């Protein structure tokens, strides 16, 4: 049974200043009589957060990095907004009785804390932060089953699958096919990537406007790997039930295939406001502000096989999703640090996947870890990646 949608959906936007967060606030602003931003959070960018608070007048704002407190002027936030500092504020907001829906728009494993608190308190959880499911998918899903929390995906592919699954019985599902744009280096060999990839090129995604971490993940195709793992836990699939196809236009957001061979797709121009809005209105559908398909213009849709040799990060995702246990937490942490080092010019683009593989191989695997085990390994993998020595000169 889908959860009932309240007349006024009171929303906490974790990561309000990011790409997902600002799109989410656009959706909320477009439906002011039925959606209300009650809490907004940011890590450091308090000026942007303060401006958002002046517009949306939330009851709470959280700045999760307490070190910026001293730089904030006394009147920066509106008088009706209580400002909290530190990561504990995220948990307080995510479990607050005044909140119906928590939008998890923080980037990286840093999003786990708030997402966990939201699931633990049985909220409607609009989950963009795929890293939460990559790190601790089985534990999060188990917790949701216990508390009755409803996890609704925001990631466009998973939203498409979530929508497609409503057309049939779950037990009649054969498999899902995740689409991937292929990123800016689609069609490039590994050698060409080694020679020609720069930070600027990696940050120039052909079809999506997103934060820097997921943009680099899309270029290495680690993003699709993380999405394979995300899908495995979110939809409780065997790894053999997950496939990937390259779709450069980013219009078909994924497919579900049923036992009779029928394949259903969800299509829309690439714009995150649509899956964000759906997660806020499910099971209802409202008219929105996202662009719609223009069928008076020619539209060609291509589907190409994924190149696992040129993009070894993609192979890692299938392996990690199959093994489960501690692998997701280690891969995710290693990748977060590797992306940071690449953006700082300290790691080559093609070394990201290699370094992640090395660290995965070197970790102490546990098939059924606790949350504490996973957080400890997250710290371990970060340290290992910081020290991972590049063999090539940059
Ligand atoms: P972003 O970098 O644009 O924004 C990140 C937000 O998280 C900011 O508000 C920032 O203040 C906050 N934040 C950063 N570090 C934090 C920390 N340590 N503690 C607390 N808050 C912190 O990122 P984004 O592109 O909006 O992505 C957010 C999440 O959504 C990611 O998990 C990403 O994979 C997922 N996602 C994004 C898109 C997209 O179109 N941007 C699409 C699908 C999924
Ligand atoms: Mg996606």
CSV table of C-alpha atoms and ligand atoms in Angstrom, one decimal:
chain,number,residue,atom,x,y,z
A,1,UNK,CA,0.0,0.0,0.0
A,2,UNK,CA,1.4,3.4,-0.9
A,3,UNK,CA,1.6,5.9,2.0
A,4,UNK,CA,-1.1,8.5,2.2
A,5,UNK,CA,0.0,11.9,1.0
A,6,UNK,CA,-0.7,14.6,3.7
A,7,UNK,CA,-2.7,17.7,2.6
A,8,UNK,CA,0.3,19.7,3.4
A,9,UNK,CA,3.6,17.8,3.0
A,10,UNK,CA,6.1,19.2,5.5
A,11,UNK,CA,9.6,18.7,4.1
A,12,UNK,CA,13.2,18.6,5.4
A,13,UNK,CA,15.7,19.2,2.6
A,14,UNK,CA,19.1,17.8,3.6
A,15,UNK,CA,21.7,19.3,1.4
A,16,UNK,CA,19.4,22.2,0.3
A,17,UNK,CA,22.2,24.2,-1.3
A,18,UNK,CA,23.3,21.5,-3.7
A,19,UNK,CA,22.1,20.6,-7.2
A,20,UNK,CA,19.3,18.2,-5.9
A,21,UNK,CA,18.5,20.6,-3.0
A,22,UNK,CA,18.0,23.7,-5.2
A,23,UNK,CA,15.9,21.7,-7.7
A,24,UNK,CA,13.8,20.4,-4.8
A,25,UNK,CA,13.2,23.9,-3.5
A,26,UNK,CA,12.1,24.9,-7.0
A,27,UNK,CA,9.5,22.1,-6.9
A,28,UNK,CA,8.4,23.2,-3.4
A,29,UNK,CA,8.1,26.8,-4.6
A,30,UNK,CA,5.9,25.7,-7.5
A,31,UNK,CA,3.4,24.0,-5.2
A,32,UNK,CA,3.4,26.3,-2.3
A,33,UNK,CA,-0.1,25.3,-1.1
A,34,UNK,CA,0.7,21.6,-0.7
A,35,UNK,CA,4.5,21.5,-0.1
A,36,UNK,CA,6.3,23.3,2.6
A,37,UNK,CA,10.0,23.4,3.4
A,38,UNK,CA,10.2,23.2,7.2
A,39,UNK,CA,13.9,22.5,7.5
A,40,UNK,CA,16.9,23.2,5.3
A,41,UNK,CA,20.5,22.1,5.8
A,42,UNK,CA,23.9,22.9,4.3
A,43,UNK,CA,27.4,21.9,5.2
A,44,UNK,CA,29.3,25.2,4.8
A,45,UNK,CA,27.6,27.5,2.3
A,46,UNK,CA,25.6,29.4,4.9
A,47,UNK,CA,25.1,32.5,2.7
A,48,UNK,CA,23.2,30.4,0.1
A,49,UNK,CA,21.3,28.7,3.0
A,50,UNK,CA,20.4,32.0,4.6
A,51,UNK,CA,19.0,33.3,1.2
A,52,UNK,CA,17.0,30.1,0.9
A,53,UNK,CA,15.6,30.6,4.4
A,54,UNK,CA,14.5,34.2,3.5
A,55,UNK,CA,12.6,32.8,0.6
A,56,UNK,CA,11.1,29.6,2.2
A,57,UNK,CA,10.8,30.7,5.8
A,58,UNK,CA,11.6,27.2,7.3
A,59,UNK,CA,11.3,26.7,11.0
A,60,UNK,CA,14.8,25.1,11.2
A,61,UNK,CA,18.1,25.5,9.4
A,62,UNK,CA,21.1,23.3,10.0
A,63,UNK,CA,24.8,24.1,9.2
A,64,UNK,CA,26.5,20.7,9.7
A,65,UNK,CA,30.1,22.1,9.8
A,66,UNK,CA,30.2,24.0,13.1
A,67,UNK,CA,33.5,25.7,12.2
A,68,UNK,CA,31.7,28.3,10.0
A,69,UNK,CA,29.6,29.5,13.0
A,70,UNK,CA,31.9,32.4,13.8
A,71,UNK,CA,31.7,33.9,10.3
A,72,UNK,CA,27.9,34.2,10.3
A,73,UNK,CA,26.4,37.6,11.0
A,74,UNK,CA,23.8,38.0,13.7
A,75,UNK,CA,20.9,38.9,11.3
A,76,UNK,CA,21.8,36.6,8.5
A,77,UNK,CA,18.9,34.3,9.0
A,78,UNK,CA,15.2,35.3,9.3
A,79,UNK,CA,13.9,35.6,12.9
A,80,UNK,CA,11.5,32.7,12.5
A,81,UNK,CA,14.2,30.2,11.6
A,82,UNK,CA,16.0,28.4,14.4
A,83,UNK,CA,19.6,27.7,13.3
A,84,UNK,CA,21.4,24.6,14.6
A,85,UNK,CA,25.1,23.6,14.1
A,86,UNK,CA,26.9,20.3,13.7
A,87,UNK,CA,26.0,16.9,12.3
A,88,UNK,CA,23.7,16.1,15.2
A,89,UNK,CA,21.3,18.8,13.8
A,90,UNK,CA,20.8,16.6,10.8
A,91,UNK,CA,19.5,13.8,12.9
A,92,UNK,CA,17.3,16.0,14.9
A,93,UNK,CA,15.7,17.4,11.8
A,94,UNK,CA,15.4,14.1,10.0
A,95,UNK,CA,13.4,12.6,12.9
A,96,UNK,CA,11.5,15.8,13.9
A,97,UNK,CA,7.7,15.3,14.5
A,98,UNK,CA,7.0,18.4,12.4
A,99,UNK,CA,8.5,16.7,9.3
A,100,UNK,CA,6.6,14.3,7.0
A,101,UNK,CA,9.2,13.9,4.3
A,102,UNK,CA,12.9,13.9,4.4
A,103,UNK,CA,14.7,14.7,1.1
A,104,UNK,CA,18.2,13.1,1.3
A,105,UNK,CA,20.2,15.4,-1.0
A,106,UNK,CA,23.6,15.4,0.8
A,107,UNK,CA,26.5,14.1,-1.3
A,108,UNK,CA,28.6,11.1,-0.2
A,109,UNK,CA,28.6,8.8,2.9
A,110,UNK,CA,28.1,12.0,4.9
A,111,UNK,CA,24.4,11.6,3.9
A,112,UNK,CA,24.0,8.3,5.8
A,113,UNK,CA,23.5,9.8,9.2
A,114,UNK,CA,20.4,11.9,8.3
A,115,UNK,CA,19.0,9.2,6.0
A,116,UNK,CA,19.3,6.6,8.8
A,117,UNK,CA,17.6,8.9,11.3
A,118,UNK,CA,14.7,9.5,8.8
A,119,UNK,CA,14.3,5.8,8.1
A,120,UNK,CA,14.5,5.0,11.8
A,121,UNK,CA,11.7,7.4,12.6
A,122,UNK,CA,9.5,6.0,9.9
A,123,UNK,CA,9.4,9.0,7.5
A,124,UNK,CA,8.6,9.2,3.8
A,125,UNK,CA,12.2,9.3,2.6
A,126,UNK,CA,13.0,10.8,-0.9
A,127,UNK,CA,16.4,9.3,-1.4
A,128,UNK,CA,18.8,11.0,-3.8
A,129,UNK,CA,21.9,10.1,-1.7
A,130,UNK,CA,22.7,6.8,-3.4
A,131,UNK,CA,25.8,6.4,-1.2
A,132,UNK,CA,23.6,5.6,1.8
A,133,UNK,CA,22.3,2.5,0.0
A,134,UNK,CA,25.8,1.6,-1.4
A,135,UNK,CA,27.3,1.7,2.0
A,136,UNK,CA,24.5,0.1,4.1
A,137,UNK,CA,21.8,-1.0,1.7
A,138,UNK,CA,20.7,-4.2,3.5
A,139,UNK,CA,20.7,-2.6,6.9
A,140,UNK,CA,18.8,0.5,5.7
A,141,UNK,CA,16.1,-1.7,3.9
A,142,UNK,CA,15.8,-3.9,7.0
A,143,UNK,CA,15.3,-0.9,9.2
A,144,UNK,CA,12.7,0.6,6.8
A,145,UNK,CA,10.8,-2.7,6.9
A,146,UNK,CA,10.8,-2.5,10.7
A,147,UNK,CA,9.8,1.2,11.0
A,148,UNK,CA,7.4,1.4,8.1
A,149,UNK,CA,9.5,4.2,6.4
A,150,UNK,CA,8.7,4.5,2.7
A,151,UNK,CA,11.9,4.9,0.7
A,152,UNK,CA,11.2,6.6,-2.7
A,153,UNK,CA,14.1,6.9,-5.1
A,154,UNK,CA,15.0,10.3,-6.6
A,155,UNK,CA,17.9,9.0,-8.7
A,156,UNK,CA,16.3,9.2,-12.2
A,157,UNK,CA,17.0,5.6,-13.1
A,158,UNK,CA,15.6,4.2,-9.9
A,159,UNK,CA,12.6,6.5,-10.1
A,160,UNK,CA,12.0,5.1,-13.6
A,161,UNK,CA,12.2,1.6,-12.3
A,162,UNK,CA,10.0,2.4,-9.3
A,163,UNK,CA,7.4,3.8,-11.7
A,164,UNK,CA,7.7,0.9,-14.1
A,165,UNK,CA,7.2,-1.6,-11.3
A,166,UNK,CA,3.8,-0.3,-10.7
A,167,UNK,CA,2.6,-1.7,-14.0
A,168,UNK,CA,3.0,-5.3,-12.9
A,169,UNK,CA,3.3,-7.7,-10.0
A,170,UNK,CA,6.7,-7.7,-8.3
A,171,UNK,CA,7.0,-11.4,-8.7
A,172,UNK,CA,6.5,-11.1,-12.5
A,173,UNK,CA,9.5,-8.9,-12.9
A,174,UNK,CA,12.3,-10.5,-14.9
A,175,UNK,CA,15.0,-7.9,-14.8
A,176,UNK,CA,15.7,-4.2,-14.9
A,177,UNK,CA,17.9,-2.3,-17.4
A,178,UNK,CA,19.6,0.9,-16.1
A,179,UNK,CA,20.4,3.4,-18.8
A,180,UNK,CA,23.6,5.4,-18.7
A,181,UNK,CA,24.5,8.5,-20.8
A,182,UNK,CA,28.1,7.2,-21.1
A,183,UNK,CA,29.3,10.6,-19.8
A,184,UNK,CA,31.7,12.9,-21.6
A,185,UNK,CA,34.2,10.1,-22.6
A,186,UNK,CA,31.7,7.7,-24.2
A,187,UNK,CA,33.4,5.9,-27.0
A,188,UNK,CA,36.9,6.7,-25.7
A,189,UNK,CA,39.4,3.9,-25.3
A,190,UNK,CA,41.3,3.6,-22.0
A,191,UNK,CA,44.4,4.8,-23.7
A,192,UNK,CA,42.7,7.9,-25.0
A,193,UNK,CA,41.3,8.6,-21.5
A,194,UNK,CA,44.8,8.3,-20.1
A,195,UNK,CA,46.1,10.8,-22.6
A,196,UNK,CA,43.3,13.3,-22.9
A,197,UNK,CA,41.1,13.5,-19.8
A,198,UNK,CA,41.4,16.7,-17.9
A,199,UNK,CA,39.4,17.9,-14.8
A,200,UNK,CA,37.5,20.4,-17.0
A,201,UNK,CA,36.5,17.8,-19.5
A,202,UNK,CA,35.5,15.4,-16.7
A,203,UNK,CA,33.3,18.1,-15.2
A,204,UNK,CA,31.5,18.9,-18.5
A,205,UNK,CA,28.7,16.3,-18.6
A,206,UNK,CA,26.8,16.2,-21.9
A,207,UNK,CA,23.3,15.8,-20.6
A,208,UNK,CA,23.0,16.5,-16.9
A,209,UNK,CA,23.8,19.5,-14.6
A,210,UNK,CA,24.9,18.0,-11.3
A,211,UNK,CA,27.3,18.5,-8.4
A,212,UNK,CA,31.0,17.8,-9.0
A,213,UNK,CA,31.3,14.4,-7.3
A,214,UNK,CA,28.5,12.7,-9.2
A,215,UNK,CA,29.7,14.4,-12.4
A,216,UNK,CA,33.1,12.8,-12.1
A,217,UNK,CA,31.5,9.5,-11.2
A,218,UNK,CA,29.5,9.8,-14.4
A,219,UNK,CA,32.7,10.3,-16.4
A,220,UNK,CA,34.4,7.2,-14.9
A,221,UNK,CA,31.0,5.3,-15.0
A,222,UNK,CA,31.5,4.7,-11.3
A,223,UNK,CA,28.1,6.4,-11.0
A,224,UNK,CA,26.4,3.5,-12.8
A,225,UNK,CA,28.3,1.1,-10.6
A,226,UNK,CA,26.9,2.8,-7.5
A,227,UNK,CA,23.5,2.7,-9.1
A,228,UNK,CA,23.7,-1.0,-9.8
A,229,UNK,CA,24.4,-1.5,-6.1
A,230,UNK,CA,21.7,1.0,-5.1
A,231,UNK,CA,19.2,-0.9,-7.3
A,232,UNK,CA,20.2,-4.3,-5.9
A,233,UNK,CA,19.3,-3.3,-2.3
A,234,UNK,CA,16.4,-0.9,-3.0
A,235,UNK,CA,14.5,-3.3,-5.2
A,236,UNK,CA,15.8,-6.6,-3.7
A,237,UNK,CA,17.2,-8.0,-6.9
A,238,UNK,CA,19.7,-10.7,-7.8
A,239,UNK,CA,22.7,-9.3,-9.6
A,240,UNK,CA,21.7,-11.3,-12.7
A,241,UNK,CA,18.5,-9.3,-12.8
A,242,UNK,CA,20.4,-6.0,-13.4
A,243,UNK,CA,21.7,-4.9,-16.8
A,244,UNK,CA,23.1,-1.6,-18.1
A,245,UNK,CA,22.7,0.0,-21.5
A,246,UNK,CA,24.3,3.2,-22.9
A,247,UNK,CA,21.7,5.7,-23.9
A,248,UNK,CA,23.4,9.0,-24.9
A,249,UNK,CA,20.2,11.1,-25.1
A,250,UNK,CA,19.3,10.5,-21.4
A,251,UNK,CA,15.6,10.5,-22.2
A,252,UNK,CA,14.7,6.9,-21.4
A,253,UNK,CA,15.6,6.8,-17.7
A,254,UNK,CA,15.5,3.0,-17.3
A,255,UNK,CA,13.5,-0.1,-18.3
A,256,UNK,CA,11.7,-2.9,-16.4
A,257,UNK,CA,11.3,-6.2,-18.2
A,258,UNK,CA,8.6,-8.6,-17.1
A,259,UNK,CA,8.5,-12.4,-17.4
A,260,UNK,CA,6.5,-12.3,-20.6
A,261,UNK,CA,9.2,-10.2,-22.3
A,262,UNK,CA,7.3,-6.9,-22.2
A,263,UNK,CA,9.7,-4.0,-21.5
A,264,UNK,CA,8.4,-0.8,-20.0
A,265,UNK,CA,10.3,2.5,-20.0
A,266,UNK,CA,9.9,5.9,-18.4
A,267,UNK,CA,10.8,8.8,-20.6
A,268,UNK,CA,11.2,12.5,-20.0
A,269,UNK,CA,13.8,15.2,-20.9
A,270,UNK,CA,16.7,15.1,-18.5
A,271,UNK,CA,15.7,17.2,-15.5
A,272,UNK,CA,15.8,16.1,-11.9
A,273,UNK,CA,12.8,18.2,-10.9
A,274,UNK,CA,10.5,15.4,-12.3
A,275,UNK,CA,11.8,12.5,-10.1
A,276,UNK,CA,12.1,14.8,-7.2
A,277,UNK,CA,8.5,16.0,-7.5
A,278,UNK,CA,7.3,12.4,-8.0
A,279,UNK,CA,9.1,11.4,-4.7
A,280,UNK,CA,7.2,14.2,-3.0
A,281,UNK,CA,3.8,13.5,-4.5
A,282,UNK,CA,3.8,9.7,-4.8
A,283,UNK,CA,1.3,8.0,-5.3
A,284,UNK,CA,-0.2,11.1,-6.9
A,285,UNK,CA,1.0,12.9,-10.0
A,286,UNK,CA,0.8,16.6,-10.3
A,287,UNK,CA,1.5,18.9,-13.2
A,288,UNK,CA,5.0,20.4,-12.8
A,289,UNK,CA,7.7,22.7,-14.0
A,290,UNK,CA,9.9,20.2,-15.8
A,291,UNK,CA,10.2,20.4,-19.6
A,292,UNK,CA,8.1,17.8,-21.4
A,293,UNK,CA,8.7,15.8,-24.5
A,294,UNK,CA,8.2,17.7,-27.8
A,295,UNK,CA,6.8,15.1,-30.2
A,296,UNK,CA,6.7,17.6,-33.1
A,297,UNK,CA,10.5,17.5,-33.4
A,298,UNK,CA,12.5,14.5,-34.6
A,299,UNK,CA,13.8,12.5,-31.7
A,300,UNK,CA,16.3,9.6,-32.0
A,301,UNK,CA,17.0,7.3,-29.2
A,302,UNK,CA,20.0,5.1,-29.2
A,303,UNK,CA,21.0,2.1,-27.1
A,304,UNK,CA,24.5,0.8,-27.1
A,305,UNK,CA,26.3,-1.9,-25.2
A,306,UNK,CA,28.4,-0.8,-22.2
A,307,UNK,CA,32.2,-1.0,-22.7
A,308,UNK,CA,33.5,-2.7,-19.5
A,309,UNK,CA,37.1,-2.6,-20.7
A,310,UNK,CA,37.3,1.1,-21.4
A,311,UNK,CA,35.4,1.8,-18.1
A,312,UNK,CA,36.7,-0.7,-15.5
A,313,UNK,CA,34.8,1.2,-12.8
A,314,UNK,CA,31.6,-0.3,-14.2
A,315,UNK,CA,32.8,-3.9,-13.6
A,316,UNK,CA,33.5,-3.1,-10.0
A,317,UNK,CA,29.9,-2.2,-9.4
A,318,UNK,CA,28.6,-5.6,-10.5
A,319,UNK,CA,31.3,-7.4,-8.5
A,320,UNK,CA,30.6,-5.4,-5.4
A,321,UNK,CA,26.8,-5.7,-5.7
A,322,UNK,CA,27.3,-9.5,-6.0
A,323,UNK,CA,29.5,-9.8,-3.0
A,324,UNK,CA,27.6,-7.4,-0.7
A,325,UNK,CA,28.8,-7.3,2.9
A,326,UNK,CA,31.5,-4.7,3.5
A,327,UNK,CA,32.4,-4.2,-0.2
A,328,UNK,CA,29.9,-1.3,-0.8
A,329,UNK,CA,31.2,0.8,2.1
A,330,UNK,CA,34.8,0.2,1.1
A,331,UNK,CA,34.2,1.0,-2.6
A,332,UNK,CA,32.2,4.1,-1.8
A,333,UNK,CA,34.7,5.6,0.6
A,334,UNK,CA,37.7,4.8,-1.6
A,335,UNK,CA,35.9,6.4,-4.6
A,336,UNK,CA,35.0,9.5,-2.7
A,337,UNK,CA,38.6,10.2,-1.8
A,338,UNK,CA,39.8,9.2,-5.2
A,339,UNK,CA,37.5,11.7,-6.9
A,340,UNK,CA,38.7,14.4,-4.4
A,341,UNK,CA,42.3,13.6,-5.3
A,342,UNK,CA,41.5,13.6,-9.0
A,343,UNK,CA,39.9,17.1,-8.7
A,344,UNK,CA,43.0,18.3,-6.8
A,345,UNK,CA,45.2,17.0,-9.6
A,346,UNK,CA,46.8,14.3,-7.4
A,347,UNK,CA,45.4,11.2,-9.1
A,348,UNK,CA,45.0,10.4,-12.8
A,349,UNK,CA,41.5,9.8,-14.1
A,350,UNK,CA,42.2,6.2,-15.1
A,351,UNK,CA,43.7,5.5,-11.7
A,352,UNK,CA,40.4,6.0,-9.9
A,353,UNK,CA,39.1,2.6,-10.7
A,354,UNK,CA,42.5,0.9,-10.3
A,355,UNK,CA,43.0,2.4,-6.8
A,356,UNK,CA,39.5,1.4,-5.7
A,357,UNK,CA,40.0,-2.2,-6.9
A,358,UNK,CA,43.4,-2.3,-4.9
A,359,UNK,CA,41.7,-1.1,-1.7
A,360,UNK,CA,38.8,-3.4,-2.1
A,361,UNK,CA,41.1,-6.4,-2.5
A,362,UNK,CA,43.1,-5.4,0.6
A,363,UNK,CA,40.1,-5.1,2.9
A,364,UNK,CA,38.9,-7.5,5.6
A,365,UNK,CA,35.7,-8.8,4.1
A,366,UNK,CA,32.7,-9.4,6.3
A,367,UNK,CA,29.5,-10.8,4.8
A,368,UNK,CA,27.2,-9.4,7.4
A,369,UNK,CA,28.6,-6.3,9.0
A,370,UNK,CA,27.0,-4.0,11.6
A,371,UNK,CA,26.6,-0.3,11.0
A,372,UNK,CA,29.6,0.3,13.3
A,373,UNK,CA,31.7,-2.1,11.2
A,374,UNK,CA,30.8,-0.2,8.1
A,375,UNK,CA,31.6,3.2,9.5
A,376,UNK,CA,35.0,1.9,10.7
A,377,UNK,CA,35.8,0.5,7.3
A,378,UNK,CA,34.7,3.7,5.6
A,379,UNK,CA,37.4,5.5,7.7
A,380,UNK,CA,39.9,2.8,6.9
A,381,UNK,CA,39.3,2.9,3.1
A,382,UNK,CA,39.6,6.8,3.1
A,383,UNK,CA,43.0,6.6,4.8
A,384,UNK,CA,44.2,3.9,2.4
A,385,UNK,CA,43.1,6.0,-0.6
A,386,UNK,CA,44.8,9.1,0.7
A,387,UNK,CA,48.0,7.0,0.8
A,388,UNK,CA,47.5,5.2,-2.5
A,389,UNK,CA,50.6,5.9,-4.5
A,390,UNK,CA,50.2,7.0,-8.1
A,391,UNK,CA,52.6,5.0,-10.2
A,392,UNK,CA,52.3,7.5,-13.1
A,393,UNK,CA,53.6,11.0,-13.0
A,394,UNK,CA,50.8,13.6,-13.4
B,1,LIG,P1,26.1,18.8,-4.5
B,1,LIG,O1,27.5,18.7,-4.4
B,1,LIG,O2,25.5,19.7,-5.6
B,1,LIG,O3,25.4,19.2,-3.1
B,1,LIG,C1,25.7,18.5,-2.0
B,1,LIG,C2,24.9,19.1,-0.8
B,1,LIG,O4,25.4,18.3,0.4
B,1,LIG,C3,25.2,20.5,-0.4
B,1,LIG,O5,24.0,21.1,0.1
B,1,LIG,C4,26.2,20.5,0.7
B,1,LIG,O6,26.2,21.6,1.5
B,1,LIG,C5,25.9,19.2,1.4
B,1,LIG,N1,27.0,18.5,2.0
B,1,LIG,C6,28.2,18.3,1.4
B,1,LIG,N2,29.1,17.7,2.2
B,1,LIG,C7,28.4,17.5,3.4
B,1,LIG,C8,28.7,16.9,4.7
B,1,LIG,N3,29.9,16.4,4.9
B,1,LIG,N4,27.7,16.9,5.6
B,1,LIG,C9,26.5,17.5,5.4
B,1,LIG,N5,26.2,18.0,4.2
B,1,LIG,C10,27.1,18.0,3.2
B,1,LIG,O7,25.6,17.3,-4.8
B,1,LIG,P2,24.3,16.8,-5.7
B,1,LIG,O8,24.8,16.7,-7.1
B,1,LIG,O9,23.1,17.6,-5.4
B,1,LIG,O10,24.1,15.3,-5.2
B,1,LIG,C11,23.5,15.0,-4.0
B,1,LIG,C12,23.2,13.5,-3.9
B,1,LIG,O11,22.2,13.2,-4.9
B,1,LIG,C13,24.4,12.7,-4.3
B,1,LIG,O12,24.4,11.5,-3.5
B,1,LIG,C14,24.2,12.3,-5.7
B,1,LIG,O13,24.8,11.1,-6.1
B,1,LIG,C15,22.7,12.2,-5.8
B,1,LIG,N6,22.1,12.5,-7.1
B,1,LIG,C16,22.3,13.7,-7.7
B,1,LIG,C17,21.8,14.0,-9.0
B,1,LIG,C18,22.0,15.4,-9.6
B,1,LIG,O14,21.4,15.6,-10.6
B,1,LIG,N7,22.7,16.3,-9.0
B,1,LIG,C19,21.1,13.0,-9.6
B,1,LIG,C20,21.0,11.7,-9.0
B,1,LIG,C21,21.5,11.5,-7.8
B,2,LIG,MG1,21.2,8.4,-11.8
